[in-house]
Coordinates of C-alpha atoms and ligand atoms in Angstrom, one line a residue:
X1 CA 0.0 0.0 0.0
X2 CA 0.9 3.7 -0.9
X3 CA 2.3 5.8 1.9
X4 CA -0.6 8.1 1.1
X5 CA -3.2 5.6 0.9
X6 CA -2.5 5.1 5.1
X7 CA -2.4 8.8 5.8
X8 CA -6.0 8.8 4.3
X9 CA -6.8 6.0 6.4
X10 CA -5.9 7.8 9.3
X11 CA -7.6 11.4 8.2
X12 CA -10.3 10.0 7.3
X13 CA -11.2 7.6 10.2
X14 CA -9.2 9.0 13.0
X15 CA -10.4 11.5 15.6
X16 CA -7.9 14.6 15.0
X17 CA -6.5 15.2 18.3
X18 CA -2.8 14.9 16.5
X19 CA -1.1 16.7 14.2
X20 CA 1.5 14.1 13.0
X21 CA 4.0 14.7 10.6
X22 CA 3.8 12.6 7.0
X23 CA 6.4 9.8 8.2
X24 CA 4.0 6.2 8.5
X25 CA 6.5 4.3 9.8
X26 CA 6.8 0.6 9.4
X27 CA 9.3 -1.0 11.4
X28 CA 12.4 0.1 14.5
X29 CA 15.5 -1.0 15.8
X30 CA 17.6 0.7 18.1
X31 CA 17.9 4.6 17.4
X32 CA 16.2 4.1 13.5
X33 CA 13.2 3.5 12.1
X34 CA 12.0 2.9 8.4
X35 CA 8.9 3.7 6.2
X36 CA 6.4 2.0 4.3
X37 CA 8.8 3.4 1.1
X38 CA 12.0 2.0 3.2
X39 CA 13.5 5.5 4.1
X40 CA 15.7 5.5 7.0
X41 CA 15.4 7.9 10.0
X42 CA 17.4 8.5 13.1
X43 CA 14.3 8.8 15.5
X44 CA 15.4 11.8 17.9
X45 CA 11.9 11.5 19.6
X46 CA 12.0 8.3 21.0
X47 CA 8.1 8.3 21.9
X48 CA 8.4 11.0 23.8
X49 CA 11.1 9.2 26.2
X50 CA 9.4 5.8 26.0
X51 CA 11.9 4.3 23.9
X52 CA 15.0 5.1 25.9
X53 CA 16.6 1.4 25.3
X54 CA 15.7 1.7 21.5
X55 CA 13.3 0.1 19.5
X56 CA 12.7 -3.3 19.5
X57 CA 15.2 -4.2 22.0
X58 CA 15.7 -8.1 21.2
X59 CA 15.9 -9.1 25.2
X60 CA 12.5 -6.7 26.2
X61 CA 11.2 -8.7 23.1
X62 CA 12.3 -11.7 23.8
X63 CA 11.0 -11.8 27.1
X64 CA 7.3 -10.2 26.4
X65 CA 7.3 -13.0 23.6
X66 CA 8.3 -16.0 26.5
X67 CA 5.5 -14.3 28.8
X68 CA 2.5 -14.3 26.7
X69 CA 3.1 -17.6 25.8
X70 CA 2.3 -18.3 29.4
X71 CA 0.2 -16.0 30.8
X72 CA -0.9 -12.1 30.3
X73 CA -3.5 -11.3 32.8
X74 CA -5.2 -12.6 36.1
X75 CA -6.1 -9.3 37.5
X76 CA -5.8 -8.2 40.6
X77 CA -7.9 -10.6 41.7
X78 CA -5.5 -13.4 42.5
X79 CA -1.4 -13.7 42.5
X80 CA 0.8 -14.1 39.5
X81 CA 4.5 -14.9 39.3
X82 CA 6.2 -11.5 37.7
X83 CA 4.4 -8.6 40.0
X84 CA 6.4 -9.1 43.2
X85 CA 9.7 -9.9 41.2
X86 CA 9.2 -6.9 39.3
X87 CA 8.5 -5.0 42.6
X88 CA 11.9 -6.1 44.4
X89 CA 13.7 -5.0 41.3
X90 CA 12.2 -1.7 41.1
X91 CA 13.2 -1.0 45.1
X92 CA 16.5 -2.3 44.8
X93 CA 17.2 0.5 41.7
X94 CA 15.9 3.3 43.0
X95 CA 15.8 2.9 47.0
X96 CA 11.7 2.4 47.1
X97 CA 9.8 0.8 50.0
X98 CA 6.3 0.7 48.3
X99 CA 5.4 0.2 44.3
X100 CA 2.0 1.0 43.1
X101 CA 1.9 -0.4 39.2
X102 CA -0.6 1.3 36.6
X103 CA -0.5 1.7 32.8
X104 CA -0.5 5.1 31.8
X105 CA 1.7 8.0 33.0
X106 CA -1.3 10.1 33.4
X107 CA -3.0 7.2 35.6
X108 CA 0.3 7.3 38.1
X109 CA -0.4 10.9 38.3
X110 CA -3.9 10.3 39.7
X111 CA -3.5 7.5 41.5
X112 CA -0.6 9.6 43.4
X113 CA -3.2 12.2 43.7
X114 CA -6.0 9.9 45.5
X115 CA -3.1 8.8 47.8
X116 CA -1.3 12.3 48.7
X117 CA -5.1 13.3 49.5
X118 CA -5.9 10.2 51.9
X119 CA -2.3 10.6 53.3
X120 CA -3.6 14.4 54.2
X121 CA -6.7 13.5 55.9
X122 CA -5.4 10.2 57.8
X123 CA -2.0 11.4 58.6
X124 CA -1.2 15.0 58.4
X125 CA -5.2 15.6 59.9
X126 CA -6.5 18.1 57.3
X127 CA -10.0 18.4 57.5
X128 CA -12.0 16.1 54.7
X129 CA -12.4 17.9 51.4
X130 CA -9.6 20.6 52.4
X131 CA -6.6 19.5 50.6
X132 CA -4.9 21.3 48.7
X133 CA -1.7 19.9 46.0
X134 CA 0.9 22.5 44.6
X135 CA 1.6 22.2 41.2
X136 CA 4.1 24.5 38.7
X137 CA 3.1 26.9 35.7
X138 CA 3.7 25.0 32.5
X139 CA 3.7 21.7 33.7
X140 CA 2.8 18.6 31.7
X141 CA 1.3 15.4 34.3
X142 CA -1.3 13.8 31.5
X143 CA -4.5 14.6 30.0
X144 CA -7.3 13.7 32.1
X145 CA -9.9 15.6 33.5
X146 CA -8.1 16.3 37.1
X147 CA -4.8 16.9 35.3
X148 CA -5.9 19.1 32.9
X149 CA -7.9 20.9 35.2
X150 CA -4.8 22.1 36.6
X151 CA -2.9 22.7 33.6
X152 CA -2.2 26.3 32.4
X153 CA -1.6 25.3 28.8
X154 CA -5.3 26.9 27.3
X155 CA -5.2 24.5 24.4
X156 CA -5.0 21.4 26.7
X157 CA -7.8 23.1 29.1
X158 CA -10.3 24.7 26.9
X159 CA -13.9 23.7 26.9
X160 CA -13.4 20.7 28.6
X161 CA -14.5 21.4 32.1
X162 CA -15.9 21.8 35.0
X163 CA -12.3 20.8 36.8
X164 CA -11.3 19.1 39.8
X165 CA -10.7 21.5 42.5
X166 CA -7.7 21.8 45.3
X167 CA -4.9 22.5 43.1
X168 CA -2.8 25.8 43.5
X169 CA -0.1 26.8 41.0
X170 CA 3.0 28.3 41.2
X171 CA 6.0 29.2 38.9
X172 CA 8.4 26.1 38.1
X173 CA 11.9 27.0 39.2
X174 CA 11.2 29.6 42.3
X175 CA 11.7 28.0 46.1
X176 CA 10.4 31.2 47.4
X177 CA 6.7 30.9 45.5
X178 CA 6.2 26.9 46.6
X179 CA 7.2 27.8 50.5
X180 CA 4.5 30.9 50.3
X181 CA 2.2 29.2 48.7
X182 CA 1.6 26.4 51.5
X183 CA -0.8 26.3 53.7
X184 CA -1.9 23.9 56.9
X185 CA -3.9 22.3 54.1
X186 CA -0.9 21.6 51.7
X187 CA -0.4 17.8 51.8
X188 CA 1.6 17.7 47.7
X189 CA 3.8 19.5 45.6
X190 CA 3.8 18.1 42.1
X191 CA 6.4 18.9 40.1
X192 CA 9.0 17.6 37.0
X193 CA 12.5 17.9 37.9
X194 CA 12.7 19.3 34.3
X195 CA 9.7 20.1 32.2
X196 CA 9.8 18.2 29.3
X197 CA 6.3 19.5 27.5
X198 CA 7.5 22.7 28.4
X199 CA 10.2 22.8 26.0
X200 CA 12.8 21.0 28.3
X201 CA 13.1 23.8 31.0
X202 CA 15.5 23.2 33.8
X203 CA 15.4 24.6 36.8
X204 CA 17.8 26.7 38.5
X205 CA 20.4 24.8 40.8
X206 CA 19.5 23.9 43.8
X207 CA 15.6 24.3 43.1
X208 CA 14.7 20.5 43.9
X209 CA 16.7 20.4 46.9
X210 CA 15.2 23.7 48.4
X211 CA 11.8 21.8 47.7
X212 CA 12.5 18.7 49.4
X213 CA 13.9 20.8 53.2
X214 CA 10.5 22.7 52.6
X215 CA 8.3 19.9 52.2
X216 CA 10.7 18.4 55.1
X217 CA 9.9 21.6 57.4
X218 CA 6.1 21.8 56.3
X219 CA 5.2 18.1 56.7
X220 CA 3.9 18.4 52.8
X221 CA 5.0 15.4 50.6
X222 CA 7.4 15.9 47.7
X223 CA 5.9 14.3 44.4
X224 CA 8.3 13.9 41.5
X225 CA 7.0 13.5 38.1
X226 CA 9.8 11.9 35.8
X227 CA 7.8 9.5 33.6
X228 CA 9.7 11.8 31.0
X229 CA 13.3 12.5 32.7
X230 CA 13.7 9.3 34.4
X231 CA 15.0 6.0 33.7
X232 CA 18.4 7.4 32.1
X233 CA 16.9 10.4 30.3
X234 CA 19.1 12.7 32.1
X235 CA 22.3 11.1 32.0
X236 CA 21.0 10.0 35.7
X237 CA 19.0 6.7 36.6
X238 CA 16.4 9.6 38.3
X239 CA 16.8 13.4 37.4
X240 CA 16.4 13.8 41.0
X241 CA 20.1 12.5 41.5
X242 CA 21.4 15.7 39.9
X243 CA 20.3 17.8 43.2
X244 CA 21.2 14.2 45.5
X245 CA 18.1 14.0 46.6
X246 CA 15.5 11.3 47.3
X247 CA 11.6 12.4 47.0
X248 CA 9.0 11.3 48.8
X249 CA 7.3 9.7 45.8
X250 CA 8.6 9.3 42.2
X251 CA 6.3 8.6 39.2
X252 CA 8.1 6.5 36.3
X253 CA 6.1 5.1 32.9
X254 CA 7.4 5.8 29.3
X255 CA 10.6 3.9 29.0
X256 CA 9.2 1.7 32.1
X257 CA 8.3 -1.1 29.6
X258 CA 10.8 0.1 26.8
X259 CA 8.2 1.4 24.7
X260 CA 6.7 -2.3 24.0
X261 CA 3.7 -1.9 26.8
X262 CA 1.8 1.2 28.8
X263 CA 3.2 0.7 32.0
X264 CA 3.5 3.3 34.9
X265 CA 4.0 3.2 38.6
X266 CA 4.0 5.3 41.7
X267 CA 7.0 4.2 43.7
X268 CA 6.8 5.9 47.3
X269 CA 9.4 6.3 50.2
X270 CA 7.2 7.5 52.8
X271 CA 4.4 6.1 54.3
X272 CA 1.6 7.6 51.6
X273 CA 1.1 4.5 49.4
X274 CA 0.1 2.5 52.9
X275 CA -3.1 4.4 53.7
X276 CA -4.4 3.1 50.6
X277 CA -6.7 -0.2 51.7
X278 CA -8.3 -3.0 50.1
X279 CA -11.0 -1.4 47.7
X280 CA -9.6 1.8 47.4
X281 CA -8.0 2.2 44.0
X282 CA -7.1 -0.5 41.6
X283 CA -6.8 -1.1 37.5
X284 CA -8.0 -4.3 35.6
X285 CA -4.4 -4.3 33.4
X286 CA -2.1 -2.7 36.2
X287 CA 0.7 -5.0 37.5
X288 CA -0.2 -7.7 35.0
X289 CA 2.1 -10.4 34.7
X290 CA 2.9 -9.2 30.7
X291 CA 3.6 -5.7 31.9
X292 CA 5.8 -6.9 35.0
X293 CA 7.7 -9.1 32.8
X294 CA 8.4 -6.8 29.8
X295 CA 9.5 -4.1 32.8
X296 CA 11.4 -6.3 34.2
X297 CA 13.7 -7.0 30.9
X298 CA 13.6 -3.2 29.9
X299 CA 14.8 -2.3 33.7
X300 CA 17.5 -5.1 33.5
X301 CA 18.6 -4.5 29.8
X302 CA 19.1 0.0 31.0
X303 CA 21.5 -1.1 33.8
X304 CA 23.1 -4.2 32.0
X305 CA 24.4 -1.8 28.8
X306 CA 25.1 1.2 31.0
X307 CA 22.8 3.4 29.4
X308 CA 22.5 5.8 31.7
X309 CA 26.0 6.2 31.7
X310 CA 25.6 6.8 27.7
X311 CA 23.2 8.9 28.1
X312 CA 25.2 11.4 30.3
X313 CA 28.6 10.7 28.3
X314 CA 26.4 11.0 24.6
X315 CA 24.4 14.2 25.9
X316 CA 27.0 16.0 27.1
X317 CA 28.8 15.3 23.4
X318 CA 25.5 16.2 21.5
X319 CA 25.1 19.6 23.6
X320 CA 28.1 20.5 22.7
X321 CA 28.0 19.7 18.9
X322 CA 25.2 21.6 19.5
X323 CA 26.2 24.7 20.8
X324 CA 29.0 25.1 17.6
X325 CA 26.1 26.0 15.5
X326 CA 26.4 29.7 14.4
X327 CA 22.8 31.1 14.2
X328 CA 21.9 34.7 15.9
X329 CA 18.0 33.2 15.7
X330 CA 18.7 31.0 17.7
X331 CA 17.9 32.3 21.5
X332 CA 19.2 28.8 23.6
X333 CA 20.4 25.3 23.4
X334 CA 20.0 23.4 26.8
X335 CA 20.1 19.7 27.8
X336 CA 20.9 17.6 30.5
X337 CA 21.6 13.5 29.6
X338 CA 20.0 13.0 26.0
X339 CA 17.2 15.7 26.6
X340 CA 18.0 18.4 24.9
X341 CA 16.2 21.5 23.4
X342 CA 17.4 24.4 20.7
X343 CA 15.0 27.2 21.0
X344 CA 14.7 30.1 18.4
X345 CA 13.6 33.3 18.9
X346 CA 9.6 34.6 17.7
X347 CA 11.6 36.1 14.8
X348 CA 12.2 32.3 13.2
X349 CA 8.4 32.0 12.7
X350 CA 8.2 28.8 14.4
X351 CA 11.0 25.6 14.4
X352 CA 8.3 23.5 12.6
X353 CA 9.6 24.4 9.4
X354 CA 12.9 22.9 10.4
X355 CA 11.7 20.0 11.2
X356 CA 10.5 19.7 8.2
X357 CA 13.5 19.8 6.8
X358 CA 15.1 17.5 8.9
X359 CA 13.3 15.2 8.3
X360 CA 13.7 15.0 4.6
X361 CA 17.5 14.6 5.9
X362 CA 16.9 11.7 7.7
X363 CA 16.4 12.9 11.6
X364 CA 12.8 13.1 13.2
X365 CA 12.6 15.5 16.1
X366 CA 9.4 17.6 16.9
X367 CA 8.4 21.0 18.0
X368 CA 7.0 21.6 21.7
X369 CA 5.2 24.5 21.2
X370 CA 5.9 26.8 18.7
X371 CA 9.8 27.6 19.2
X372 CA 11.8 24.3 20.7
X373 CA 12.9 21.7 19.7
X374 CA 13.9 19.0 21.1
X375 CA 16.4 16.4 20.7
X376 CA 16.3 13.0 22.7
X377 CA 17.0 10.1 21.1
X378 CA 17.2 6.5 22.6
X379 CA 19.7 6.1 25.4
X380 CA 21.8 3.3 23.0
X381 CA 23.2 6.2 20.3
X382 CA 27.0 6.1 19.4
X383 CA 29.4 8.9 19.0
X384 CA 28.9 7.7 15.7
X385 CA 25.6 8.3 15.3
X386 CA 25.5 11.7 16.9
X387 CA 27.7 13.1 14.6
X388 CA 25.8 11.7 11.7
X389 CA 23.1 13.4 13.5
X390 CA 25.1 17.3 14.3
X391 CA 26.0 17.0 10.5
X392 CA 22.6 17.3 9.2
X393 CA 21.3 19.5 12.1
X394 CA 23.5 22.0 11.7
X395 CA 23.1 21.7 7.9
X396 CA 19.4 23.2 8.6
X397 CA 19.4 24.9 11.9
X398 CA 22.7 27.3 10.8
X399 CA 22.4 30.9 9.6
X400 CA 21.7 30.6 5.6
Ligands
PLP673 C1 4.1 11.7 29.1 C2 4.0 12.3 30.5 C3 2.9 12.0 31.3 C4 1.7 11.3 30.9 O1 2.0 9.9 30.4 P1 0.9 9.2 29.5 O2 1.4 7.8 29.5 O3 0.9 9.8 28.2 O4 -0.4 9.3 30.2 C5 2.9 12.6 32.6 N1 4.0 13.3 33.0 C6 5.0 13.6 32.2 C7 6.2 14.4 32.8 C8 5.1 13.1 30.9 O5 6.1 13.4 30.1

């Protein structure tokens, strides 16, 4: 079939709440991708951060294939085999007492936000119905109806309430805002260590660690989203290692699975996840024995080929590649690990147009919102391959 034939498909019978660009992609390995015409493309997306260990990673295959050859799904229900493994393995890497497992990223989100809310009433006393969670300008957490409500993005909000109430929000980067903005009925602070959606905005130094003494001091529990920054992203297993800290709660999905499978949990180190009882919150898929074993393999395969380390050693070389390109539209190029953003000034007319271009070279990459983009490919790139990369970006990105 015609590449246009499935773009029809798709524009004819698809709701249009994306606005993809022309690529119908047909098969993955590693950092490239091909198309139904058998073009190749570096893929400097990487689903958003759910493919950090590459596409169709042979061992995460291999081991969803061994799985659901012997059992997907027994809910909740009953037992199965992979959920505590899984479990032991997640605490182990990243110093977690409690795991909750879910599917989406957005559904961590609210499952953290039922339990930050029963925390508050049972433990911290605030009166029922008074809780209030602190949340940052700009932030991404998911689409649905809750997390939206407290986005500030209009496009994501518009004509889609009423919202949930008891969120407040806050500038992203500003200690000073989150400790005045608490009050006895704070029990959360939500917040990305870096905002991804945003346009990869990092905060200043020191920013997370300031947050975690406050929560400390103001008995308020310290919520990290990094379904997008953790897992390697960063050059660090967690982002929250760059400011050596530990939060209360840390939300990982996206490369949880390695791209093959929605998984998502909400791994606590304080005593929030235990108020949940029996009853209380659950998901027909979440910690099924497929997902558990396909996490498993994509945890095990991110330590096993030190691609965290990668990611910090390959970042810090793409930045810099980076920053040799001469353009006076361009306003900044920032990263941290392998997530990393050029942004041009108004005067560009938007970086779409560049990627565009790139990806007639070869390289797909996206705008987030109308001036960044942003570079992050799978955690498994070469030196190699990033200079095959800088070659063609700097081909369209410098001054003409
Ligand atoms: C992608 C993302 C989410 C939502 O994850 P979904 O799986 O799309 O629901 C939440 N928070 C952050 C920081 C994300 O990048």
């Amino acid at each position: 079939m015609r590449k246009n034939r499935f773009i029809d498909l798709e524009e004819t019978y698809g709701a249009h709440n994306y606005e993809p660009f022309d690529v119908v992609i047909h098969r993955g390995q590693g950092i490239w991708v091909w198309d139904v015409e058998g073009n190749r493309y570096m893929d400097c997306l990487s689903a958003y951060s759910a493919l950090n260990q590459g596409h169709c990673h042979p061992k995460i295959m291999a081991a969803m294939f061994e799985q659901a050859k012997k059992l997907t799904l027994t809910s909740r229900a009953f037992r199965n085999d992979q959920l505590g493994l899984l479990y032991e393995e997640i605490c182990e890497m990243t110093h977690t007492h409690k795991v909750l497992l879910m599917n989406s990223g957005a559904e961590a989100v609210e499952s953290v936000i039922k339990a930050v809310r029963k925390w508050g009433y049972q433990v911290k006393g605030v009166l029922e119905d008074k809780a209030e969670i602190i949340v940052c300008s700009n932030n991404f957490h998911g689409r649905t109806i809750t997390i939206i409500g407290f986005s500030t993005d209009p496009t994501a909000r518009k004509e889609f309430g009423p919202f949930t109430p008891g969120f407040k929000i806050i500038p992203f980067g500003n200690a000073k805002a989150f400790q005045d903005a608490i009050t006895p009925n704070t029990v959360a602070f939500l917040v990305e260590p870096i905002q991804g959606e945003a346009g990869v905005n990092i905060p200043p130094d020191g920013y997370l660690k300031q947050a975690k003494e406050i929560c400390e001091k103001e008995n308020v529990v310290l919520v990290l989203d990094e379904i997008q920054t953790g897992l390697g992203r960063t050059g660090k297993l967690l982002a929250e290692e760059h400011e050596g800290i530990e939060a209360d709660i840390t939300l990982v999905g996206k490369a949880l699975s390695g791209g093959f499978y929605p998984v998502s949990a909400v791994l606590s180190n304080s005593e929030v996840l235990g108020t949940l009882k029996p009853g209380e919150h659950g998901s027909t898929f979440g910690g099924n024995p497929l997902a558990c074993a396909v996490s498993r393999a994509a945890l095990k395969v991110l330590l096993e080929e030190h691609m965290v380390e990668n990611s910090a050693e390959m970042g810090a070389y793409f930045l810099e590649g980076l920053k040799q390109i001469k353009n006076p539209l361009i306003k900044e190029i920032r990263g941290r690990g392998l997530m990393i953003a050029v942004e041009f000034y108004p005067e560009a007319g938007g970086v779409r147009q560049y990627c565009y271009k790139l990806i007639e070279e070869g390289l797909l990459c996206k705008d987030t919102h109308k001036d960044t983009i942003r570079f992050a490919p799978p955690l498994v790139i070469t030196r190699k391959d990033v200079d095959w990369a800088l070659e063609r970006i700097e081909k369209i990105l410098k001054a003409p």
